[in-house]
Amino acid sequence: MKTLSVRFYKRLILVILALLILIPMVASMALWAQNRELRSRLAGGAQVEHDPFGDPQKPLGEPLKYQLLYPELVSTAAIPEKWIRDTETVYLTFDCDPNSNTETILNILDEYGIKASFFVSGSTEPEAHNWMRAIVERGHTIGLRGYSTSYQQIYGANSIETFLDDFKAIYDLVYEVTGVRAEIFRYPGGSLNPYNCGVYQAMNAEMLRRNFVFFDWDVRAESALMGSSAEQIRDSVLAGMAGKDRGIIALQDMPGSEPLVAALPGIIEGLRDAGYQFQSLTPLIQPVIFSYKAAP
């Protein structure tokens, strides 16, 4: 009896360990499959249900901890049944830490009659708030990038809760300063990056559940902050757009981005000469979303 009892408990322990391993694995696979299907439908422009993850106020089953954070943080936008995908169109987007370059960029855009999109970072400086207001007053789209400019502060240790804390801060700031409830955003570093790679699928699902639409990019200009010249920045954009029928172009509007400012007229003129029209982003535009690529 003693021997049988020991064997019984050994088997029981093995069963418990197996369950502890299998249950999270099955849950992860289900979430992976759900997000893979959504990304596929987004990328292909296929019809998407209004709210593929359910009513934010009525979660299925027991809500996760981060789903209970900031229940009021829900976009007024609605994920469309079918995305707009205009061809021969480019969307100039700026990762914007509002600064003196912002005003010059706005003036250039006005000169060419172009509307663009600015994903802004947070600031306590009154002058930065003036530039945020100018973005809206001049008819451009204002989106969110993050209150902090530190990826570690934004993402924490692959933490959705930490991300939501930062997102709520920049959402509230933009509303207080401009009166706009932003509906679109860009993940700092893109929707899949080293700081969120452990939770990016669940993070994307949570932001879509809250009806916020996020945009990665097709083409990213070379960085003035890394020493690129105006000519290199212009050429990187025009080369990146070669052969594309549309493009979401990521540019940097930050202190030290003067070469980008100098390159902007050449970028606009080169894209116009190539036959593109310019539009700003809205929640109705088909987004670009990063994903893992299979090894060749």
Short mmCIF file of N, CA and C in Angstrom, two decimals, residues 135-253:
data_model
loop_
_atom_site.label_atom_id
_atom_site.label_comp_id
_atom_site.label_asym_id
_atom_site.label_seq_id
_atom_site.Cartn_x
_atom_site.Cartn_y
_atom_site.Cartn_z
N ILE A 135 -1.38 72.02 -35.19
CA ILE A 135 -1.59 70.84 -36.04
C ILE A 135 -3.08 70.68 -36.33
N VAL A 136 -3.88 70.79 -35.29
CA VAL A 136 -5.33 70.61 -35.44
C VAL A 136 -5.94 71.79 -36.19
N GLU A 137 -5.56 73.01 -35.82
CA GLU A 137 -6.16 74.19 -36.43
C GLU A 137 -5.88 74.29 -37.93
N ARG A 138 -4.76 73.70 -38.38
CA ARG A 138 -4.43 73.75 -39.80
C ARG A 138 -4.97 72.55 -40.57
N GLY A 139 -5.81 71.78 -39.93
CA GLY A 139 -6.54 70.73 -40.63
C GLY A 139 -5.85 69.40 -40.78
N HIS A 140 -4.81 69.16 -39.99
CA HIS A 140 -4.10 67.88 -40.05
C HIS A 140 -4.68 66.93 -39.01
N THR A 141 -4.37 65.65 -39.16
CA THR A 141 -4.80 64.63 -38.21
C THR A 141 -3.79 64.55 -37.07
N ILE A 142 -4.29 64.61 -35.85
CA ILE A 142 -3.42 64.42 -34.70
C ILE A 142 -3.69 63.04 -34.11
N GLY A 143 -2.62 62.27 -33.98
CA GLY A 143 -2.69 60.94 -33.38
C GLY A 143 -1.76 60.87 -32.19
N LEU A 144 -1.70 59.72 -31.57
CA LEU A 144 -0.93 59.54 -30.35
C LEU A 144 0.27 58.64 -30.60
N ARG A 145 1.37 58.96 -29.93
CA ARG A 145 2.57 58.13 -30.04
C ARG A 145 3.01 57.62 -28.67
N GLY A 146 2.85 58.41 -27.66
CA GLY A 146 3.26 58.02 -26.31
C GLY A 146 3.56 59.28 -25.51
N TYR A 147 3.17 59.30 -24.24
CA TYR A 147 3.50 60.47 -23.44
C TYR A 147 5.00 60.56 -23.26
N SER A 148 5.61 59.45 -22.91
CA SER A 148 7.06 59.40 -22.76
C SER A 148 7.71 59.17 -24.12
N THR A 149 8.98 59.50 -24.22
CA THR A 149 9.77 59.14 -25.40
C THR A 149 10.72 57.99 -25.10
N SER A 150 10.62 57.43 -23.90
CA SER A 150 11.45 56.29 -23.50
C SER A 150 10.67 55.00 -23.72
N TYR A 151 11.19 54.12 -24.56
CA TYR A 151 10.51 52.85 -24.81
C TYR A 151 10.37 52.04 -23.53
N GLN A 152 11.35 52.09 -22.66
CA GLN A 152 11.28 51.33 -21.42
C GLN A 152 10.15 51.83 -20.53
N GLN A 153 9.95 53.15 -20.50
CA GLN A 153 8.86 53.70 -19.69
C GLN A 153 7.51 53.40 -20.32
N ILE A 154 7.46 53.36 -21.65
CA ILE A 154 6.19 53.11 -22.34
C ILE A 154 5.76 51.66 -22.21
N TYR A 155 6.70 50.74 -22.41
CA TYR A 155 6.36 49.32 -22.47
C TYR A 155 6.66 48.56 -21.19
N GLY A 156 7.49 49.14 -20.31
CA GLY A 156 7.87 48.43 -19.10
C GLY A 156 8.54 47.12 -19.45
N ALA A 157 8.25 46.08 -18.70
CA ALA A 157 8.79 44.74 -18.97
C ALA A 157 7.72 43.95 -19.71
N ASN A 158 7.49 44.32 -20.99
CA ASN A 158 6.43 43.68 -21.78
C ASN A 158 5.10 43.74 -21.04
N SER A 159 4.73 44.95 -20.60
CA SER A 159 3.56 45.11 -19.75
C SER A 159 2.46 45.89 -20.47
N ILE A 160 1.31 45.28 -20.65
CA ILE A 160 0.17 45.98 -21.24
C ILE A 160 -0.33 47.05 -20.28
N GLU A 161 -0.29 46.78 -18.99
CA GLU A 161 -0.72 47.78 -18.01
C GLU A 161 0.13 49.04 -18.09
N THR A 162 1.46 48.88 -18.18
CA THR A 162 2.36 50.03 -18.30
C THR A 162 2.08 50.80 -19.57
N PHE A 163 1.86 50.09 -20.67
CA PHE A 163 1.54 50.74 -21.93
C PHE A 163 0.26 51.56 -21.81
N LEU A 164 -0.76 50.99 -21.19
CA LEU A 164 -2.03 51.71 -21.05
C LEU A 164 -1.89 52.95 -20.16
N ASP A 165 -1.04 52.87 -19.13
CA ASP A 165 -0.79 54.03 -18.28
C ASP A 165 -0.26 55.19 -19.13
N ASP A 166 0.74 54.90 -19.96
CA ASP A 166 1.34 55.93 -20.81
C ASP A 166 0.34 56.42 -21.86
N PHE A 167 -0.39 55.50 -22.46
CA PHE A 167 -1.36 55.85 -23.50
C PHE A 167 -2.45 56.77 -22.93
N LYS A 168 -2.93 56.46 -21.75
CA LYS A 168 -3.96 57.29 -21.11
C LYS A 168 -3.43 58.70 -20.88
N ALA A 169 -2.15 58.81 -20.49
CA ALA A 169 -1.56 60.13 -20.22
C ALA A 169 -1.51 60.98 -21.49
N ILE A 170 -1.08 60.41 -22.62
CA ILE A 170 -1.00 61.21 -23.84
C ILE A 170 -2.39 61.46 -24.41
N TYR A 171 -3.31 60.51 -24.26
CA TYR A 171 -4.68 60.71 -24.72
C TYR A 171 -5.31 61.89 -23.98
N ASP A 172 -5.16 61.92 -22.67
CA ASP A 172 -5.74 63.01 -21.88
C ASP A 172 -5.08 64.35 -22.22
N LEU A 173 -3.76 64.35 -22.40
CA LEU A 173 -3.07 65.60 -22.71
C LEU A 173 -3.55 66.19 -24.03
N VAL A 174 -3.63 65.36 -25.06
CA VAL A 174 -4.06 65.87 -26.37
C VAL A 174 -5.49 66.40 -26.29
N TYR A 175 -6.34 65.72 -25.55
CA TYR A 175 -7.72 66.21 -25.41
C TYR A 175 -7.76 67.54 -24.66
N GLU A 176 -6.99 67.64 -23.58
CA GLU A 176 -6.98 68.87 -22.79
C GLU A 176 -6.43 70.04 -23.60
N VAL A 177 -5.42 69.80 -24.42
CA VAL A 177 -4.75 70.87 -25.15
C VAL A 177 -5.52 71.26 -26.41
N THR A 178 -6.05 70.27 -27.13
CA THR A 178 -6.64 70.54 -28.45
C THR A 178 -8.15 70.37 -28.52
N GLY A 179 -8.74 69.69 -27.53
CA GLY A 179 -10.16 69.40 -27.60
C GLY A 179 -10.50 68.22 -28.49
N VAL A 180 -9.48 67.54 -29.02
CA VAL A 180 -9.69 66.39 -29.91
C VAL A 180 -9.50 65.10 -29.13
N ARG A 181 -10.45 64.19 -29.29
CA ARG A 181 -10.30 62.84 -28.74
C ARG A 181 -9.67 61.98 -29.83
N ALA A 182 -8.38 61.79 -29.74
CA ALA A 182 -7.63 61.09 -30.80
C ALA A 182 -8.16 59.67 -31.00
N GLU A 183 -8.21 59.27 -32.27
CA GLU A 183 -8.75 57.96 -32.62
C GLU A 183 -7.70 57.02 -33.21
N ILE A 184 -6.55 57.57 -33.60
CA ILE A 184 -5.50 56.74 -34.19
C ILE A 184 -4.21 56.92 -33.40
N PHE A 185 -3.33 55.94 -33.52
CA PHE A 185 -2.05 56.04 -32.81
C PHE A 185 -1.00 55.23 -33.54
N ARG A 186 0.23 55.44 -33.15
CA ARG A 186 1.36 54.65 -33.64
C ARG A 186 2.16 54.17 -32.43
N TYR A 187 2.42 52.87 -32.39
CA TYR A 187 3.29 52.35 -31.35
C TYR A 187 4.71 52.90 -31.54
N PRO A 188 5.32 53.46 -30.52
CA PRO A 188 6.74 53.81 -30.64
C PRO A 188 7.57 52.57 -30.98
N GLY A 189 8.30 52.64 -32.08
CA GLY A 189 9.06 51.48 -32.52
C GLY A 189 8.26 50.52 -33.38
N GLY A 190 6.98 50.84 -33.63
CA GLY A 190 6.12 49.96 -34.41
C GLY A 190 5.35 48.99 -33.55
N SER A 191 4.34 48.37 -34.13
CA SER A 191 3.46 47.49 -33.35
C SER A 191 4.14 46.19 -32.92
N LEU A 192 5.26 45.86 -33.54
CA LEU A 192 6.06 44.71 -33.14
C LEU A 192 7.50 45.16 -32.99
N ASN A 193 7.98 45.21 -31.75
CA ASN A 193 9.32 45.72 -31.48
C ASN A 193 9.92 44.97 -30.29
N PRO A 194 11.20 45.14 -30.03
CA PRO A 194 11.84 44.36 -28.94
C PRO A 194 11.26 44.61 -27.57
N TYR A 195 10.53 45.72 -27.39
CA TYR A 195 10.02 46.06 -26.08
C TYR A 195 8.62 45.50 -25.81
N ASN A 196 7.92 45.08 -26.86
CA ASN A 196 6.57 44.54 -26.65
C ASN A 196 6.38 43.17 -27.28
N CYS A 197 7.48 42.58 -27.79
CA CYS A 197 7.35 41.34 -28.58
C CYS A 197 6.74 40.20 -27.78
N GLY A 198 6.84 40.24 -26.46
CA GLY A 198 6.27 39.15 -25.67
C GLY A 198 4.77 39.24 -25.51
N VAL A 199 4.19 40.43 -25.75
CA VAL A 199 2.75 40.62 -25.53
C VAL A 199 2.08 41.36 -26.68
N TYR A 200 2.78 41.50 -27.82
CA TYR A 200 2.25 42.39 -28.86
C TYR A 200 0.90 41.93 -29.40
N GLN A 201 0.65 40.63 -29.47
CA GLN A 201 -0.64 40.17 -29.98
C GLN A 201 -1.77 40.55 -29.03
N ALA A 202 -1.58 40.31 -27.75
CA ALA A 202 -2.59 40.68 -26.76
C ALA A 202 -2.74 42.20 -26.68
N MET A 203 -1.63 42.93 -26.84
CA MET A 203 -1.66 44.39 -26.80
C MET A 203 -2.45 44.94 -27.98
N ASN A 204 -2.20 44.39 -29.18
CA ASN A 204 -2.95 44.82 -30.36
C ASN A 204 -4.44 44.53 -30.19
N ALA A 205 -4.75 43.34 -29.68
CA ALA A 205 -6.14 42.96 -29.47
C ALA A 205 -6.82 43.92 -28.49
N GLU A 206 -6.12 44.29 -27.43
CA GLU A 206 -6.72 45.18 -26.44
C GLU A 206 -6.98 46.57 -27.02
N MET A 207 -6.05 47.10 -27.82
CA MET A 207 -6.26 48.43 -28.38
C MET A 207 -7.38 48.42 -29.42
N LEU A 208 -7.48 47.35 -30.20
CA LEU A 208 -8.60 47.23 -31.14
C LEU A 208 -9.92 47.04 -30.39
N ARG A 209 -9.87 46.33 -29.28
CA ARG A 209 -11.08 46.16 -28.47
C ARG A 209 -11.61 47.50 -27.98
N ARG A 210 -10.66 48.43 -27.76
CA ARG A 210 -11.03 49.77 -27.32
C ARG A 210 -11.29 50.71 -28.51
N ASN A 211 -11.28 50.14 -29.73
CA ASN A 211 -11.61 50.87 -30.96
C ASN A 211 -10.57 51.90 -31.37
N PHE A 212 -9.32 51.76 -30.93
CA PHE A 212 -8.24 52.60 -31.43
C PHE A 212 -7.57 51.90 -32.60
N VAL A 213 -7.34 52.65 -33.69
CA VAL A 213 -6.70 52.10 -34.88
C VAL A 213 -5.24 52.53 -34.91
N PHE A 214 -4.33 51.58 -35.13
CA PHE A 214 -2.91 51.91 -35.12
C PHE A 214 -2.31 51.72 -36.51
N PHE A 215 -1.29 52.50 -36.79
CA PHE A 215 -0.65 52.52 -38.11
C PHE A 215 0.85 52.33 -37.98
N ASP A 216 1.37 51.27 -38.61
CA ASP A 216 2.80 51.17 -38.84
C ASP A 216 3.10 51.88 -40.16
N TRP A 217 4.10 51.47 -40.90
CA TRP A 217 4.47 52.21 -42.11
C TRP A 217 5.02 51.27 -43.17
N ASP A 218 4.89 51.71 -44.44
CA ASP A 218 5.50 51.01 -45.58
C ASP A 218 6.93 51.48 -45.80
N VAL A 219 7.12 52.80 -45.64
CA VAL A 219 8.41 53.42 -45.94
C VAL A 219 8.81 54.29 -44.76
N ARG A 220 10.04 54.14 -44.32
CA ARG A 220 10.56 54.99 -43.24
C ARG A 220 11.77 55.73 -43.75
N ALA A 221 11.72 57.06 -43.64
CA ALA A 221 12.83 57.87 -44.10
C ALA A 221 14.06 57.63 -43.25
N GLU A 222 15.22 57.77 -43.86
CA GLU A 222 16.45 57.73 -43.07
C GLU A 222 16.41 58.84 -42.03
N SER A 223 17.08 58.62 -40.93
CA SER A 223 16.95 59.51 -39.77
C SER A 223 18.00 60.60 -39.75
N ALA A 224 17.53 61.84 -39.62
CA ALA A 224 18.45 62.95 -39.42
C ALA A 224 19.19 62.81 -38.09
N LEU A 225 18.52 62.19 -37.12
CA LEU A 225 19.14 62.03 -35.81
C LEU A 225 20.30 61.05 -35.85
N MET A 226 20.37 60.25 -36.92
CA MET A 226 21.47 59.31 -37.11
C MET A 226 22.50 59.85 -38.10
N GLY A 227 22.38 61.13 -38.45
CA GLY A 227 23.38 61.77 -39.29
C GLY A 227 23.07 61.82 -40.77
N SER A 228 21.87 61.40 -41.19
CA SER A 228 21.54 61.43 -42.62
C SER A 228 21.33 62.86 -43.09
N SER A 229 21.76 63.13 -44.31
CA SER A 229 21.60 64.46 -44.91
C SER A 229 20.21 64.61 -45.52
N ALA A 230 19.86 65.84 -45.89
CA ALA A 230 18.58 66.08 -46.53
C ALA A 230 18.44 65.26 -47.80
N GLU A 231 19.52 65.18 -48.58
CA GLU A 231 19.48 64.41 -49.83
C GLU A 231 19.26 62.93 -49.56
N GLN A 232 19.93 62.39 -48.54
CA GLN A 232 19.77 60.97 -48.20
C GLN A 232 18.34 60.69 -47.73
N ILE A 233 17.79 61.59 -46.96
CA ILE A 233 16.42 61.42 -46.47
C ILE A 233 15.44 61.44 -47.64
N ARG A 234 15.57 62.42 -48.52
CA ARG A 234 14.70 62.50 -49.70
C ARG A 234 14.82 61.24 -50.55
N ASP A 235 16.04 60.85 -50.84
CA ASP A 235 16.25 59.70 -51.72
C ASP A 235 15.72 58.41 -51.10
N SER A 236 15.84 58.27 -49.77
CA SER A 236 15.36 57.05 -49.12
C SER A 236 13.84 56.93 -49.25
N VAL A 237 13.13 58.05 -49.17
CA VAL A 237 11.68 58.02 -49.31
C VAL A 237 11.28 57.71 -50.74
N LEU A 238 11.87 58.40 -51.71
CA LEU A 238 11.50 58.20 -53.11
C LEU A 238 11.85 56.78 -53.56
N ALA A 239 12.99 56.27 -53.12
CA ALA A 239 13.36 54.90 -53.48
C ALA A 239 12.42 53.90 -52.81
N GLY A 240 12.05 54.17 -51.57
CA GLY A 240 11.15 53.26 -50.86
C GLY A 240 9.77 53.19 -51.48
N MET A 241 9.34 54.26 -52.13
CA MET A 241 8.01 54.29 -52.76
C MET A 241 8.03 53.72 -54.17
N ALA A 242 9.17 53.47 -54.73
CA ALA A 242 9.26 52.98 -56.11
C ALA A 242 8.49 51.68 -56.26
N GLY A 243 7.57 51.65 -57.21
CA GLY A 243 6.80 50.44 -57.49
C GLY A 243 5.60 50.23 -56.59
N LYS A 244 5.34 51.10 -55.63
CA LYS A 244 4.19 50.95 -54.72
C LYS A 244 3.01 51.77 -55.24
N ASP A 245 1.80 51.23 -55.05
CA ASP A 245 0.62 51.98 -55.48
C ASP A 245 0.05 52.84 -54.36
N ARG A 246 0.55 52.68 -53.15
CA ARG A 246 0.20 53.54 -52.02
C ARG A 246 1.29 53.40 -50.99
N GLY A 247 1.33 54.33 -50.04
CA GLY A 247 2.36 54.23 -49.02
C GLY A 247 2.05 55.07 -47.81
N ILE A 248 2.28 54.51 -46.64
CA ILE A 248 2.27 55.27 -45.39
C ILE A 248 3.73 55.52 -45.04
N ILE A 249 4.13 56.78 -45.08
CA ILE A 249 5.54 57.16 -44.97
C ILE A 249 5.79 57.74 -43.58
N ALA A 250 6.76 57.19 -42.88
CA ALA A 250 7.11 57.65 -41.53
C ALA A 250 8.29 58.60 -41.59
N LEU A 251 8.09 59.80 -41.05
CA LEU A 251 9.12 60.84 -41.00
C LEU A 251 9.28 61.28 -39.55
N GLN A 252 10.42 61.88 -39.24
CA GLN A 252 10.69 62.31 -37.86
C GLN A 252 10.60 63.82 -37.74
N ASP A 253 9.78 64.26 -36.79
CA ASP A 253 9.67 65.68 -36.45
C ASP A 253 10.08 65.82 -34.99
#
